[in-house]
Coordinates of N, CA and C in Angstrom, one line a residue:
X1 N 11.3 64.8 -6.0 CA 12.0 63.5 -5.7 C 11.0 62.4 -5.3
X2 N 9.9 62.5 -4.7 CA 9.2 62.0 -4.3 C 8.1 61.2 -5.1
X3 N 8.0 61.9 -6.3 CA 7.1 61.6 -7.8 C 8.4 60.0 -8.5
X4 N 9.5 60.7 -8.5 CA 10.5 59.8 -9.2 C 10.6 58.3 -8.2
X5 N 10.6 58.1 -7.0 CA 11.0 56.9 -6.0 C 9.5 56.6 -6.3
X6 N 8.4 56.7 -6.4 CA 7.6 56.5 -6.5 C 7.1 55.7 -7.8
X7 N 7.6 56.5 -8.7 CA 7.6 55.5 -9.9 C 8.2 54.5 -10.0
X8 N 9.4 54.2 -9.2 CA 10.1 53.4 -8.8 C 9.6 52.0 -8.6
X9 N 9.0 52.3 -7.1 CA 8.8 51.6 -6.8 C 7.4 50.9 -7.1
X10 N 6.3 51.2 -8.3 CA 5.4 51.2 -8.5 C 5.3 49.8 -9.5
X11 N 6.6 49.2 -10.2 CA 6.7 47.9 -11.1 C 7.0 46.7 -9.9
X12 N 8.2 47.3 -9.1 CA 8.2 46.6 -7.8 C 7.0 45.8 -7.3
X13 N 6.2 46.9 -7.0 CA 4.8 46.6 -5.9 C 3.8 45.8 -7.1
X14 N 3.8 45.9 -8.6 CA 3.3 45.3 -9.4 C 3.6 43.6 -9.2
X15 N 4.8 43.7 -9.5 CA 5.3 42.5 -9.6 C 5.5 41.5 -8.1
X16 N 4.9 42.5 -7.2 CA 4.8 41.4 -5.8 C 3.6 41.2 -5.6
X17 N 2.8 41.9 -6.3 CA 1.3 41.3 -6.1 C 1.0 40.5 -7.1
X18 N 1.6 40.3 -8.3 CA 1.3 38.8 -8.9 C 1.9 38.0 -8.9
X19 N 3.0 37.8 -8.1 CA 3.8 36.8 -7.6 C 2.8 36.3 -6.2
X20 N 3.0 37.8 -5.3 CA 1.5 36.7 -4.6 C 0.5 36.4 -4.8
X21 N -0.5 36.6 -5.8 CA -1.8 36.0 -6.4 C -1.2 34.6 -6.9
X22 N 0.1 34.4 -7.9 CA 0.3 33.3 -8.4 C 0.7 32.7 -7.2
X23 N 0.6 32.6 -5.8 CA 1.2 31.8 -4.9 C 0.2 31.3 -4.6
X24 N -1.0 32.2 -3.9 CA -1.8 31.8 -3.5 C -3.0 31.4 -4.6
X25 N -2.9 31.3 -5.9 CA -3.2 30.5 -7.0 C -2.8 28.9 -6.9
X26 N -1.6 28.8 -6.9 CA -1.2 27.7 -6.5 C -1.3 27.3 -5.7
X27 N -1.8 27.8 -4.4 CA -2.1 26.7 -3.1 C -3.3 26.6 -3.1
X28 N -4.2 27.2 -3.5 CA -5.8 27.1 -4.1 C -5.6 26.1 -4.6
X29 N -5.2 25.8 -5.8 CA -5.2 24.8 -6.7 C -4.6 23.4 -6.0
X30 N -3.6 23.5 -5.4 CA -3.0 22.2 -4.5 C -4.1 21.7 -3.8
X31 N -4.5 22.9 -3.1 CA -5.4 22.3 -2.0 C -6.6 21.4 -2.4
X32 N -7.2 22.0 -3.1 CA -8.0 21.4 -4.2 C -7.9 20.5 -4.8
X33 N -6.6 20.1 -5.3 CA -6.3 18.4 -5.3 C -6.3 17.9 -4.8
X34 N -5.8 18.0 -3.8 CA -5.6 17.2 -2.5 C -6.9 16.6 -2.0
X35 N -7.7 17.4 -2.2 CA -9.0 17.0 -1.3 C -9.9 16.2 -2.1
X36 N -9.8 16.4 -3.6 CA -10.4 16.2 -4.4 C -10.1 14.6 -4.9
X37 N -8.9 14.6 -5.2 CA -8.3 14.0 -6.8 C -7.2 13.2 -5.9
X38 N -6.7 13.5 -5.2 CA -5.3 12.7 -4.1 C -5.7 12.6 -2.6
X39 N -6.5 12.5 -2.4 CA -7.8 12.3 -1.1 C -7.1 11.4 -0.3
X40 N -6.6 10.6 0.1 CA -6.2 9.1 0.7 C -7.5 8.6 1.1
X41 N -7.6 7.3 0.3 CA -8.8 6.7 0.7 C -8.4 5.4 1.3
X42 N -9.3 4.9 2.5 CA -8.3 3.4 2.7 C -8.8 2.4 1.6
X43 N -7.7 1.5 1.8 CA -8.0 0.6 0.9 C -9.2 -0.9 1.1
X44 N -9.8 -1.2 0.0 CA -10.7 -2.3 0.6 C -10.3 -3.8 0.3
X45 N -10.9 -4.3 1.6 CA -9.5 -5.6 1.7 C -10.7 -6.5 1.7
X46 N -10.7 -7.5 1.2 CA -11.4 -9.1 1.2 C -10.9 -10.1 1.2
X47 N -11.1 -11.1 2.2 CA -10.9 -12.4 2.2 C -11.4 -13.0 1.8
X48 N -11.3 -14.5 1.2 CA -12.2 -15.4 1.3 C -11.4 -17.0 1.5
X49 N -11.7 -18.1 2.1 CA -11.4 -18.7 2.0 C -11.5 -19.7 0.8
X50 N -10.5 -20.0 -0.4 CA -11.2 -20.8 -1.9 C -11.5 -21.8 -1.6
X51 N -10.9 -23.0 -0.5 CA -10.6 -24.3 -1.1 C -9.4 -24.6 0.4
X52 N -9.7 -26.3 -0.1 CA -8.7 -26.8 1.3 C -8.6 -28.0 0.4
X53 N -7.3 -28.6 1.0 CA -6.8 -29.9 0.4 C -6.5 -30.9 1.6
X54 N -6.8 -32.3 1.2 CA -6.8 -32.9 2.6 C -6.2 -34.4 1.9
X55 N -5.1 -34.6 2.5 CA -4.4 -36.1 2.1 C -4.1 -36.8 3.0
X56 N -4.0 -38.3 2.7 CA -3.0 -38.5 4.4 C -1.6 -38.5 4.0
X57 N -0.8 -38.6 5.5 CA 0.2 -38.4 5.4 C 1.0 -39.8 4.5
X58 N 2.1 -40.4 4.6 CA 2.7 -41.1 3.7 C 2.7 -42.1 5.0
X59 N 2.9 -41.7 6.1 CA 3.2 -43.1 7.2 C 2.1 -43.5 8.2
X60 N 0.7 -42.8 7.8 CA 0.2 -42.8 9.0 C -1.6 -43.2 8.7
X61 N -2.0 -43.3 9.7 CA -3.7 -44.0 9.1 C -4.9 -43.2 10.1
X62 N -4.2 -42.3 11.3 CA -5.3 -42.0 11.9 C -5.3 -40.3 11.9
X63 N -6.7 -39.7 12.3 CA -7.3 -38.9 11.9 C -5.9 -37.4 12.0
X64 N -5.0 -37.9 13.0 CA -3.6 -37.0 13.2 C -3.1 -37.1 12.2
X65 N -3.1 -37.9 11.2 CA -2.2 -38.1 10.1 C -2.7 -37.8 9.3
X66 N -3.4 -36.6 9.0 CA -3.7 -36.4 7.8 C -3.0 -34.9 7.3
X67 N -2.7 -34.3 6.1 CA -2.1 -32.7 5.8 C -3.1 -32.0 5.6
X68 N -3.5 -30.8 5.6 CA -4.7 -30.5 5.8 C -4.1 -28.9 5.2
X69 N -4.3 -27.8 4.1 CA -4.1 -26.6 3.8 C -5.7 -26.6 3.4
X70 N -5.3 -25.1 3.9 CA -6.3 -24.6 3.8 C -6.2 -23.0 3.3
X71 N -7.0 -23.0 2.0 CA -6.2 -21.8 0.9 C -7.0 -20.4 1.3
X72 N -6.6 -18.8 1.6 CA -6.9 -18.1 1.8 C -6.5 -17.2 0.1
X73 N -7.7 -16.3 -0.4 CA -7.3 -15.0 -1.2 C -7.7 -13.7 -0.6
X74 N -6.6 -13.0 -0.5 CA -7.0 -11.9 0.0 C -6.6 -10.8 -1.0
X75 N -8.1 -10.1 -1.4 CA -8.2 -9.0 -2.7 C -7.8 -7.8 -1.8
X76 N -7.2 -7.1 -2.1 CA -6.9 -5.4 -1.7 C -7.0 -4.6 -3.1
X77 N -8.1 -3.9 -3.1 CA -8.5 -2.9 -4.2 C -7.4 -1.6 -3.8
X78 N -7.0 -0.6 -4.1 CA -6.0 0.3 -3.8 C -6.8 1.2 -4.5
X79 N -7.8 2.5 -4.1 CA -8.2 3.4 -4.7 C -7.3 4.5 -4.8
X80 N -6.3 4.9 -4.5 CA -5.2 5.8 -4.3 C -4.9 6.2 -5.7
X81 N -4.4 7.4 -6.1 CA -3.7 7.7 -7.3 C -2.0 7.5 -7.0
X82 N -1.4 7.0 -6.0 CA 0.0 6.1 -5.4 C -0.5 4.6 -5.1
X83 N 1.1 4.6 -5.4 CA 1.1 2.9 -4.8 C 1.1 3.0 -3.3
X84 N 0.8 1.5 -3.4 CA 0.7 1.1 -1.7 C 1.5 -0.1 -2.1
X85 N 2.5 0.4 -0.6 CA 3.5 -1.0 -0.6 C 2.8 -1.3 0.8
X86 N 3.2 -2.3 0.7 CA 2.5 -3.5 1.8 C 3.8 -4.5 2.0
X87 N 3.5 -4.5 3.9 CA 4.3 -5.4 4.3 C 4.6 -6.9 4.2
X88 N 4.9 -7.6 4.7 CA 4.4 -9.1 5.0 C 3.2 -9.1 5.6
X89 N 2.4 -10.4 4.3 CA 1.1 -10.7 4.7 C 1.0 -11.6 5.5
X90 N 0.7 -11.8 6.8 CA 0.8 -13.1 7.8 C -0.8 -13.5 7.9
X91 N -1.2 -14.3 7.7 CA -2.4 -15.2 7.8 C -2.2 -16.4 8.9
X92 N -3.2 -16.2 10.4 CA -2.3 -17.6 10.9 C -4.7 -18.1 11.1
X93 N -4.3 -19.2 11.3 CA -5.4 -20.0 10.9 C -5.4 -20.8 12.6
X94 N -6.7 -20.3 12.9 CA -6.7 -21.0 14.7 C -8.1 -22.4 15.0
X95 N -7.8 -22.9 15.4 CA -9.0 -24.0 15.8 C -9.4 -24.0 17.4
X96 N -10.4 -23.6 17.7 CA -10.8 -23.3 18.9 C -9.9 -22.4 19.6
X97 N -9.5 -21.3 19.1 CA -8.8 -20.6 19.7 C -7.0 -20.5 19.9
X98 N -6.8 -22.0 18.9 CA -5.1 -22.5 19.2 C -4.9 -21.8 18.1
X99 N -3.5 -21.6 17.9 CA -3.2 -21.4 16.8 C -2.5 -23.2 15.8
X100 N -2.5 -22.8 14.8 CA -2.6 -24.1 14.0 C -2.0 -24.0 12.8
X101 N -1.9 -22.9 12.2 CA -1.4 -23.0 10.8 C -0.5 -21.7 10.3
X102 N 0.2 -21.0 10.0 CA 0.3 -19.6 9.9 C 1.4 -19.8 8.4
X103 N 0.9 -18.8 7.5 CA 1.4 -18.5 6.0 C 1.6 -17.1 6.2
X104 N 3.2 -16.4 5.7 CA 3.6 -15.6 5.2 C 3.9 -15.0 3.9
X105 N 3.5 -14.2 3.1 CA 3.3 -13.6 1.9 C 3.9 -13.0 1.6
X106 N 5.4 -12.6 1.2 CA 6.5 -11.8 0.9 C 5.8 -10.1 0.5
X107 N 6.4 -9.3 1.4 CA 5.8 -7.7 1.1 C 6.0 -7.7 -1.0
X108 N 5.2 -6.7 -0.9 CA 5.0 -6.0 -2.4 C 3.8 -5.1 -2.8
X109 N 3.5 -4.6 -3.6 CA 3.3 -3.5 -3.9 C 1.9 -3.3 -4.7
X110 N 0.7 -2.6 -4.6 CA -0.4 -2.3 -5.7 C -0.4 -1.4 -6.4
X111 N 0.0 -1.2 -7.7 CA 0.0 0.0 -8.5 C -1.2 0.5 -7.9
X112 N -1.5 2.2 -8.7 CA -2.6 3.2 -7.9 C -3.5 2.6 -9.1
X113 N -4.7 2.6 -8.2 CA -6.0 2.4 -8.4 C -6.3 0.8 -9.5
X114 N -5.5 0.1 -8.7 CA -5.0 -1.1 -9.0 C -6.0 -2.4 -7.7
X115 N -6.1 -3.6 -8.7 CA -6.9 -4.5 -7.7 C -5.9 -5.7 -7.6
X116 N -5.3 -6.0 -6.6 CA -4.3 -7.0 -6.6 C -5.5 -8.6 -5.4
X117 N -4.8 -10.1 -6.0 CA -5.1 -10.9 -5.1 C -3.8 -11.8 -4.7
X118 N -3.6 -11.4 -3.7 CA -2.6 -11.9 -2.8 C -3.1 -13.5 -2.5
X119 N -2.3 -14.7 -2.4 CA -3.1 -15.8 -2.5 C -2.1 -17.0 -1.3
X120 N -2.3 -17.1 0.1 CA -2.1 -17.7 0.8 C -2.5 -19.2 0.9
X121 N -1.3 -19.8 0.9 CA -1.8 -21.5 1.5 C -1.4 -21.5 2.9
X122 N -2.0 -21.9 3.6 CA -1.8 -22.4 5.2 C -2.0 -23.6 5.6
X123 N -0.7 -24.5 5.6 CA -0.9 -25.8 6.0 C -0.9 -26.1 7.5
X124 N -2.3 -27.0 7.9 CA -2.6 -26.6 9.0 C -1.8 -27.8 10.1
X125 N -1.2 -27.8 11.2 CA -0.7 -28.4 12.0 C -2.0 -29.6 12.1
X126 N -1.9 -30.8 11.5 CA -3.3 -31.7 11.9 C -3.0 -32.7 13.6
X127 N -1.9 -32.5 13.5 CA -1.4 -33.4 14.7 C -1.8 -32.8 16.2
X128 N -1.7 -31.3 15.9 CA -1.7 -30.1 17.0 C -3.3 -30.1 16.7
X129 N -4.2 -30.0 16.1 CA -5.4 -29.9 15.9 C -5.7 -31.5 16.6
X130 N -5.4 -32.5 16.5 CA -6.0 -33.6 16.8 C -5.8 -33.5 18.3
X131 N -4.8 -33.1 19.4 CA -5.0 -32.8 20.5 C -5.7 -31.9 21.4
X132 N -6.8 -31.3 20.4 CA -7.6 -30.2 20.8 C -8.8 -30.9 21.3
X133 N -9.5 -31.2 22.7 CA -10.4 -31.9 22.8 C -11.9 -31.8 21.8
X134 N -11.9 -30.9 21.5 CA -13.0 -30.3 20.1 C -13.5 -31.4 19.1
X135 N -11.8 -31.7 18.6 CA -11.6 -32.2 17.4 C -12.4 -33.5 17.1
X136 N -12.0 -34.1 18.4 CA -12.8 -35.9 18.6 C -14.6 -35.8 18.1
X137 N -15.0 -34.7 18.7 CA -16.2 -34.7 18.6 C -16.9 -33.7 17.5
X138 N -15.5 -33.1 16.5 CA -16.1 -32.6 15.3 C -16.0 -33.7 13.9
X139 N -14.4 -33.9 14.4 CA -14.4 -35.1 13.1 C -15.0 -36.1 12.3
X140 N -16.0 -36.6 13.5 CA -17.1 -37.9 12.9 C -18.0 -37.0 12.1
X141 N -18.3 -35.5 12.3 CA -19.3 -35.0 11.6 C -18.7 -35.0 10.2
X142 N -17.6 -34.7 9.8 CA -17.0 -34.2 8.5 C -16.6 -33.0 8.3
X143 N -17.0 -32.0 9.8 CA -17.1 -30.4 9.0 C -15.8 -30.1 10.4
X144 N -15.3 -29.2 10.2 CA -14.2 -29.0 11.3 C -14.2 -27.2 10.8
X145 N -14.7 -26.3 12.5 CA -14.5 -24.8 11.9 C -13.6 -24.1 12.3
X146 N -12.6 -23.6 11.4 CA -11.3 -23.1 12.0 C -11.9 -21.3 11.7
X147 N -10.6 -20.5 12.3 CA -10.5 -19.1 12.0 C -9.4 -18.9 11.4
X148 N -10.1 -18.0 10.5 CA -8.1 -17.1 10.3 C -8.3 -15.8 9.9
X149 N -6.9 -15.1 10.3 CA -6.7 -13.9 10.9 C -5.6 -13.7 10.2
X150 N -6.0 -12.6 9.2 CA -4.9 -11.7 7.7 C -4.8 -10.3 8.0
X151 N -3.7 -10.0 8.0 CA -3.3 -8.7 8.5 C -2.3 -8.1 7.5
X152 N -2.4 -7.0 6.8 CA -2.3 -6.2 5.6 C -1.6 -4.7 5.7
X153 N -0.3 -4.1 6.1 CA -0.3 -3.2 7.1 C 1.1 -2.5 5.4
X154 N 0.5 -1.5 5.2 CA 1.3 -0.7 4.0 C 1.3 0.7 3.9
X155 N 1.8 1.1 3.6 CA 1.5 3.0 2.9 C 1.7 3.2 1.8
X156 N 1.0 4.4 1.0 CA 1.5 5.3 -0.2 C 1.6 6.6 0.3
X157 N 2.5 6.7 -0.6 CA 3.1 8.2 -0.7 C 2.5 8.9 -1.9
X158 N 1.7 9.8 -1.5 CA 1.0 10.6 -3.1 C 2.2 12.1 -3.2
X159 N 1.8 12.8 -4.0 CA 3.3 13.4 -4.7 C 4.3 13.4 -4.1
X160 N 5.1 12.2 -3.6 CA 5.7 12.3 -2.9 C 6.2 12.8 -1.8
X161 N 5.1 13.3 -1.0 CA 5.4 14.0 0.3 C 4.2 13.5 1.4
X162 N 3.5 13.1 1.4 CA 2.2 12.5 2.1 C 1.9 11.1 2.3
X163 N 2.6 10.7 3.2 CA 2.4 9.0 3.6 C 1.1 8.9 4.1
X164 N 0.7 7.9 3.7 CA -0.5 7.3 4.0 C -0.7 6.3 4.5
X165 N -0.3 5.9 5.5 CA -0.7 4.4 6.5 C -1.6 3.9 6.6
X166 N -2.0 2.6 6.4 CA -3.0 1.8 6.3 C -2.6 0.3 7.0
X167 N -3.7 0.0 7.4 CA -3.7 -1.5 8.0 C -5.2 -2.2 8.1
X168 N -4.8 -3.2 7.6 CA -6.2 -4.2 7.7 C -6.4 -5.3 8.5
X169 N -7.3 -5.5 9.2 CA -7.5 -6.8 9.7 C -8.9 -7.8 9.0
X170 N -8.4 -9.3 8.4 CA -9.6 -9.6 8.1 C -9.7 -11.0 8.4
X171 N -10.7 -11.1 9.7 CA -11.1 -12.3 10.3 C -11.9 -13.3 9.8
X172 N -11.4 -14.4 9.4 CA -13.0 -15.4 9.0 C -13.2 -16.6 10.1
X173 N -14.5 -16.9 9.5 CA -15.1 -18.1 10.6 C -15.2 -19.3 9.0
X174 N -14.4 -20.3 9.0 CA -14.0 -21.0 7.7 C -14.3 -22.8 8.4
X175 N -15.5 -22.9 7.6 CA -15.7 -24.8 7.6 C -15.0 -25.6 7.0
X176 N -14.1 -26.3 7.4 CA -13.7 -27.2 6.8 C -14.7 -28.7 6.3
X177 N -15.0 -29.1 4.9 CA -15.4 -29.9 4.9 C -14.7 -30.9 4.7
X178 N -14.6 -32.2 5.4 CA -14.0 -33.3 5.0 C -13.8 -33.7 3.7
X179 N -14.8 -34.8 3.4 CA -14.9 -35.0 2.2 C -16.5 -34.7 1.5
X180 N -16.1 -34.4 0.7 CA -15.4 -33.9 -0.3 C -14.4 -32.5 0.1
X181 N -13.5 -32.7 -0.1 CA -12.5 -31.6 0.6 C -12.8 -30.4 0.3
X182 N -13.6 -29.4 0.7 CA -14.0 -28.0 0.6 C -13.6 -27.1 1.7
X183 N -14.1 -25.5 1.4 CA -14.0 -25.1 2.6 C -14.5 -23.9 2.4
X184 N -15.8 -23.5 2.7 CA -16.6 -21.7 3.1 C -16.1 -21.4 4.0
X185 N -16.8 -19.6 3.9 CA -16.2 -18.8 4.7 C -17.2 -17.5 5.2
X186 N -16.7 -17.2 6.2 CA -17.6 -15.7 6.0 C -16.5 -14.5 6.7
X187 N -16.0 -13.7 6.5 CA -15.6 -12.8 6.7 C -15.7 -11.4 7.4
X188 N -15.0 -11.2 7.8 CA -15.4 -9.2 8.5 C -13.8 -8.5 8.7
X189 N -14.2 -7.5 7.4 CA -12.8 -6.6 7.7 C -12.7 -5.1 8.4
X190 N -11.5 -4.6 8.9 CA -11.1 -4.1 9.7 C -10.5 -2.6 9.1
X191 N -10.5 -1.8 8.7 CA -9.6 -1.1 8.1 C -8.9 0.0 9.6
X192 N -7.9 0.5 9.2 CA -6.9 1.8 10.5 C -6.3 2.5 9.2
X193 N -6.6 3.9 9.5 CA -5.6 4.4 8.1 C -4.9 5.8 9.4
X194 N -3.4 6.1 8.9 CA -3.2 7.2 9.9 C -2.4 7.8 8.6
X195 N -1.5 8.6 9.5 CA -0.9 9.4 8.4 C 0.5 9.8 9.1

């Protein structure tokens, strides 16, 4: 009796050792993607300031009366094999430390391994800027240097099970040139990735 239960059980025990080799085949192999090929990488974010536009206003003649935007692009490269959705982009634009201007960017999305440029106007409060005691004594020069501050906060989900949280901060120090109406920049980004 003992020869017969034995043979029995002998396709049984076959068949649960290659069910567990194919298991642990498969998590070999997952794992290995994962680390490899679906890695989460953060994303690389750049600002730059392009360009500023400067008019006067329709009723007014002094240095307060003028509109003043000042255009931000912010590139987010998305190395991911998922998208990254991304929130609201808020850019707010400060002069000596006030704030002065702030543009919001309707949330949306970078396909994977996709380079998107998200493209901000911030029209800057000139009236609020002209009460900044700074102002008086930058305006005769022509150059006026504001900041601004772009914050980029999104996730992907790679096969659908793995969120990947990301957030950027990207600060510039941005000259305004009078006239001819320009505006450089120099930048430093921030990246936070959690999970």
């Amino acid at each position: 009796m003992g020869t017969a239960e034995g043979k029995k059980r002998r396709p049984v025990l076959i068949c649960c050792g290659v069910l567990v080799t194919v298991i642990v085949l498969l998590a070999v192999i997952f794992v290995a993607l994962y680390f490899t090929l679906f890695q989460p990488r953060s994303p690389k974010v750049v600002a730059t300031a392009v360009g500023a536009e400067i008019w006067p206003k329709s009723n007014g003649g002094g240095a307060q009366d003028l509109n003043l935007t000042v255009h931000v692009d912010v590139t987010v490269n998305n190395p991911n094999y998922a998208a990254f959705r991304y929130g609201d982009v808020a850019t707010v634009v400060r002069y000596h430390g006030e704030d002065v201007g702030l543009s919001v960017v309707p949330a949306g999305e970078i396909g994977p391994r996709e380079t998107q440029t998200i493209a901000a106007a911030i029209e800057v409060d000139a009236g609020k800027v002209a009460t900044i005691p700074y102002f008086w004594v930058e305006f005769p020069t022509g150059k006026l240097p504001f900041q601004t501050a772009t914050e980029v906060a999104g996730k992907a989900v790679v096969l659908g099970t793995f969120k990947i949280k990301a957030s950027s901060e990207v600060a510039c120090d941005v000259t305004v040139q009078l006239l001819p109406a320009n505006a450089t920049s120099e930048c430093t980004s921030t990246v936070h990735i959690g999970r």
